[in-house]
Short mmCIF file of C-alpha atoms in Angstrom, two decimals:
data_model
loop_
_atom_site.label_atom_id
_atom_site.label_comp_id
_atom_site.label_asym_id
_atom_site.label_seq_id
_atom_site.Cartn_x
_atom_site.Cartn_y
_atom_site.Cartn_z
CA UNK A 18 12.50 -15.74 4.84
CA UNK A 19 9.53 -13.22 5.07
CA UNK A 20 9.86 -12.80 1.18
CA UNK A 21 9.40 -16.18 0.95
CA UNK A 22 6.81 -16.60 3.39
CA UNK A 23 4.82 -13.60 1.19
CA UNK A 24 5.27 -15.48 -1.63
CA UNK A 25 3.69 -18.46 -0.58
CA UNK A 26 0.85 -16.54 0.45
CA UNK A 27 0.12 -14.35 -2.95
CA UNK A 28 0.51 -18.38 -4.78
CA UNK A 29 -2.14 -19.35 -2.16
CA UNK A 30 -4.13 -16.56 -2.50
CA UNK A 31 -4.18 -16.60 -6.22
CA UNK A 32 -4.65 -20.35 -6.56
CA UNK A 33 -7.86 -19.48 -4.35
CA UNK A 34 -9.15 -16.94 -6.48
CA UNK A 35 -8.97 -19.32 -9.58
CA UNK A 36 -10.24 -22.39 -8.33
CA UNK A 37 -13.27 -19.75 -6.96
CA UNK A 38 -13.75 -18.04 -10.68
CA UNK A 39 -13.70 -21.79 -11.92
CA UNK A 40 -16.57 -22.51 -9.37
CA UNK A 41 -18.34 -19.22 -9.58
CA UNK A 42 -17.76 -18.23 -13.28
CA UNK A 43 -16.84 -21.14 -15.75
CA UNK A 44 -19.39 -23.90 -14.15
CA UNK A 45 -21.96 -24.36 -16.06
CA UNK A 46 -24.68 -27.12 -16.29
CA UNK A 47 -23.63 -28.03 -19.75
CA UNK A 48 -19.85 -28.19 -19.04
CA UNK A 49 -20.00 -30.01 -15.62
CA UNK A 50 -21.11 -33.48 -17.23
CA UNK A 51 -18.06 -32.93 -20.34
CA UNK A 52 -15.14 -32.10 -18.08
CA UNK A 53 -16.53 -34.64 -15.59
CA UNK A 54 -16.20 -37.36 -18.15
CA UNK A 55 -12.83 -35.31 -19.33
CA UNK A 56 -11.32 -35.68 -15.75
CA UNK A 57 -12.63 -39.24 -15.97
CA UNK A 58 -10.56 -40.26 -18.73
CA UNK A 59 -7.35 -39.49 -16.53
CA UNK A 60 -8.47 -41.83 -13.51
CA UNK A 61 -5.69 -44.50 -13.25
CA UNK A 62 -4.05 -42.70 -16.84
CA UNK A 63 -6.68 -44.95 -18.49
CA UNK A 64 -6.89 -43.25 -21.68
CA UNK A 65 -2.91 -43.46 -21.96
CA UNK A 66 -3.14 -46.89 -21.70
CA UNK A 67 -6.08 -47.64 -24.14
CA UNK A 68 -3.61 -45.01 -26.34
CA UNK A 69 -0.42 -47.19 -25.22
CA UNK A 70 -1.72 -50.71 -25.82
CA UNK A 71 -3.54 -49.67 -29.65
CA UNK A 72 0.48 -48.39 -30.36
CA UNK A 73 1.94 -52.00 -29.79
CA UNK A 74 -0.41 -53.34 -32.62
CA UNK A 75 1.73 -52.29 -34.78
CA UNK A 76 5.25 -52.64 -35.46
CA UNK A 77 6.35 -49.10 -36.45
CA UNK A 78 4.99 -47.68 -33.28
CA UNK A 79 5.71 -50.62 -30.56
CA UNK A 80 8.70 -47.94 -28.95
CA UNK A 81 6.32 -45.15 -28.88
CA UNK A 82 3.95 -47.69 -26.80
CA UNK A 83 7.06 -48.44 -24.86
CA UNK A 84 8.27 -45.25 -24.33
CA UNK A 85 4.11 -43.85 -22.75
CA UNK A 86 4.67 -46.63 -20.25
CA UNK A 87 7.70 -46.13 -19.19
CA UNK A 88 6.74 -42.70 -18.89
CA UNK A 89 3.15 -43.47 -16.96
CA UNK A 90 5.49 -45.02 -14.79
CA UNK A 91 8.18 -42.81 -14.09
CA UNK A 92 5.17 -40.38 -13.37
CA UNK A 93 3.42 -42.74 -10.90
CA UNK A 94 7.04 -43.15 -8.87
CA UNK A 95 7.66 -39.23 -9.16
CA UNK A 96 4.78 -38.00 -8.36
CA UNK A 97 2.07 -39.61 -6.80
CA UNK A 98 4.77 -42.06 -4.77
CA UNK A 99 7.15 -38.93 -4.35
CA UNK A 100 6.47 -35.60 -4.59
CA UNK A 101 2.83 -36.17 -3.03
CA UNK A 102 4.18 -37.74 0.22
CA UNK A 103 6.54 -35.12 0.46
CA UNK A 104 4.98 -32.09 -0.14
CA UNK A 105 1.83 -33.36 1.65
CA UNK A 106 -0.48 -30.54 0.12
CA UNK A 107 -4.11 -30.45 1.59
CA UNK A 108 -6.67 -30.67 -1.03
CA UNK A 109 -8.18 -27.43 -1.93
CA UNK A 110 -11.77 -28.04 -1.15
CA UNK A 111 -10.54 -28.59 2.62
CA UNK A 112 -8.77 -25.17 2.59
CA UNK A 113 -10.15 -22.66 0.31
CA UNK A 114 -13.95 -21.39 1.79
CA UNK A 115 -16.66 -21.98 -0.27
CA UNK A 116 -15.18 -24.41 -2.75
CA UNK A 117 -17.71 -27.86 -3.32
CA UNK A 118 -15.60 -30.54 -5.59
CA UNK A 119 -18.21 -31.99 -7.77
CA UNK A 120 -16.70 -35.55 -8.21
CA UNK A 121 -15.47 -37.94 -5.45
CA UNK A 122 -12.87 -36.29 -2.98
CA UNK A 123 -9.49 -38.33 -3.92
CA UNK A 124 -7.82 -40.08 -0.85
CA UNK A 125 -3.92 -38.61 -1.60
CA UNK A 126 -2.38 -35.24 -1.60
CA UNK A 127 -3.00 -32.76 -3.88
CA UNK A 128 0.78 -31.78 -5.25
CA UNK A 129 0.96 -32.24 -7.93
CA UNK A 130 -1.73 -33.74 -10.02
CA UNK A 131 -0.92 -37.14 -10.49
CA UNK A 132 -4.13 -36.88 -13.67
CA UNK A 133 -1.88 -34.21 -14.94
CA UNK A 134 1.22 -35.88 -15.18
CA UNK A 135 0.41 -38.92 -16.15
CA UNK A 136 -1.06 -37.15 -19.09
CA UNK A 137 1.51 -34.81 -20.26
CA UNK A 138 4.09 -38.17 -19.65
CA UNK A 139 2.22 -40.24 -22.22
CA UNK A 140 1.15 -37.08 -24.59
CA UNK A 141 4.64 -35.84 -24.41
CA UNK A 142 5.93 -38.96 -25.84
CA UNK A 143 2.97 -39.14 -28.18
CA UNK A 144 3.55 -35.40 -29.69
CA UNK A 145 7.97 -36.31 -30.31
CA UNK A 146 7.28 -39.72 -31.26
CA UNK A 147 4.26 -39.42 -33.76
CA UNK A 148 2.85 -37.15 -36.34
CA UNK A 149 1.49 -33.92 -34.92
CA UNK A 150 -1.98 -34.71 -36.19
CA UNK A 151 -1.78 -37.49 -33.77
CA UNK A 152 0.56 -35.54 -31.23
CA UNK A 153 -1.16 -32.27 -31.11
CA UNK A 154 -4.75 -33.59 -29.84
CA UNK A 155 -2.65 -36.06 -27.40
CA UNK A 156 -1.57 -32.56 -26.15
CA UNK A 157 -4.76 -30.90 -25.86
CA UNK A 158 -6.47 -34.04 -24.31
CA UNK A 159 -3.97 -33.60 -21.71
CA UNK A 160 -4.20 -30.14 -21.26
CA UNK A 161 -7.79 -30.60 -20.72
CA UNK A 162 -7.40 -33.09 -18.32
CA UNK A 163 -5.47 -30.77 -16.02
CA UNK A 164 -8.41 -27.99 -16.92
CA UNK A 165 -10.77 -30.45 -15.45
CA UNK A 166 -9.27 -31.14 -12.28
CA UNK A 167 -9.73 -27.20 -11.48
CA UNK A 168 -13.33 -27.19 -12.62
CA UNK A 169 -14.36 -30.32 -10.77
CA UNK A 170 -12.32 -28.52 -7.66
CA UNK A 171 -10.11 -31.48 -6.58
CA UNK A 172 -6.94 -29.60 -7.43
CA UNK A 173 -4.90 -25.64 -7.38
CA UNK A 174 -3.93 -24.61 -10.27
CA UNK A 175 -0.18 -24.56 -9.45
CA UNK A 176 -0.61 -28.58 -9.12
CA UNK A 177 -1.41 -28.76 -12.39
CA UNK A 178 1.54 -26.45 -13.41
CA UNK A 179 3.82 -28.71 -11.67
CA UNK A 180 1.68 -32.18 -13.17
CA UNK A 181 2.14 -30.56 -16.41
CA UNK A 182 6.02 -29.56 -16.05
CA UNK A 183 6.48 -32.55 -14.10
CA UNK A 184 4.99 -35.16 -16.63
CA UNK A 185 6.79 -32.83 -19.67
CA UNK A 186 9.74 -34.22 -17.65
CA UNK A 187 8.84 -37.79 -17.31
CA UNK A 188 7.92 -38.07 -20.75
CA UNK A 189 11.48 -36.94 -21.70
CA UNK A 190 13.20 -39.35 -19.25
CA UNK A 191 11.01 -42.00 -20.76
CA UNK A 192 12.08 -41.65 -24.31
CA UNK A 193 16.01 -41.19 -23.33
CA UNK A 194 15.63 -44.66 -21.38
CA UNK A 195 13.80 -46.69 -24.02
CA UNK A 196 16.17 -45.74 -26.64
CA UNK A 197 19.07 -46.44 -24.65
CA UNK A 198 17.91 -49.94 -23.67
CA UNK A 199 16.86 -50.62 -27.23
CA UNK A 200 19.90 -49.81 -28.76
CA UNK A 201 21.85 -52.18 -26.55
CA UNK A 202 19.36 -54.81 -27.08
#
């Protein structure tokens, strides 16, 4: 139990430290407006479902479209219904010294990063389902996404390693489920 215990306390520490190099190091007056309009883009997975509803205009990518909402909302139950209320994680800007979030403090828990997962669900599903010219930015956007949430300070960096694994996840369930119930249909 005391290895454990350590453990816990080196991912604190460390998560700390990052979030702090984020504030201290990588914040700069040019960056702060992009990756506030980056982390922007994952309020409410809006971008997904811009992304989502332009898919079901056309025929030949109306399952992809499918499968990002199903996966959006797999995400939603999973983690910000789930995981959040159970793991209860303070945010970081009420724990770690020194850290000032620059957008509005969110009203939830911080593990994991629902902005995150959300993100990776619908990009997952984007990058099998789609051409990687499409797929590979869907990917990045994501990725920078759960970047943002450290610079803006709202999040530890192991939430977004569990939004992104997480939402890798959800993607996958997503696309096993919508191709089950469309075969049947």
């Amino acid at each position: 139990m005391e290895k454990v215990r350590k453990m816990m306390e080196w991912i604190m520490d460390m998560d700390s430290r990052i979030l702090l190099f984020f504030q201290d190091v990588v914040r700069d007056p040019v960056l702060t407006p992009v990756f506030t309009v980056i982390t922007t883009l994952g309020n409410g997975a809006v971008i997904w479902i811009l992304i989502s509803l332009c898919l079901l205009l056309s025929k030949k990518t109306q399952k992809t479209a499918f499968m990002c909402a199903v996966a959006m909302l797999v995400s939603l139950l999973v983690n910000n219904l789930a995981l959040k209320n159970i793991v209860g994680r303070i945010r970081p800007y009420e724990m770690v010294q020194g850290l000032i979030p620059l957008i509005g403090r969110p009203g939830d828990y911080s593990f994991p990063s629902g902005h995150t997962a959300s993100s990776f669900a619908a990009a997952w599903v984007l990058y099998r389902r789609l051409p990687k010219r499409f797929g590979i930015p869907a990917l990045v956007l994501a990725g920078l996404i759960g970047v943002s949430r450290l610079y803006v300070g709202v999040h530890y960096p192991t939430d977004v390693l569990a939004g992104l694994i997480s939402g890798i996840g959800c993607g996958c369930i997503a696309c096993v489920l919508v191709s089950a119930c469309m075969r049947e249909a």
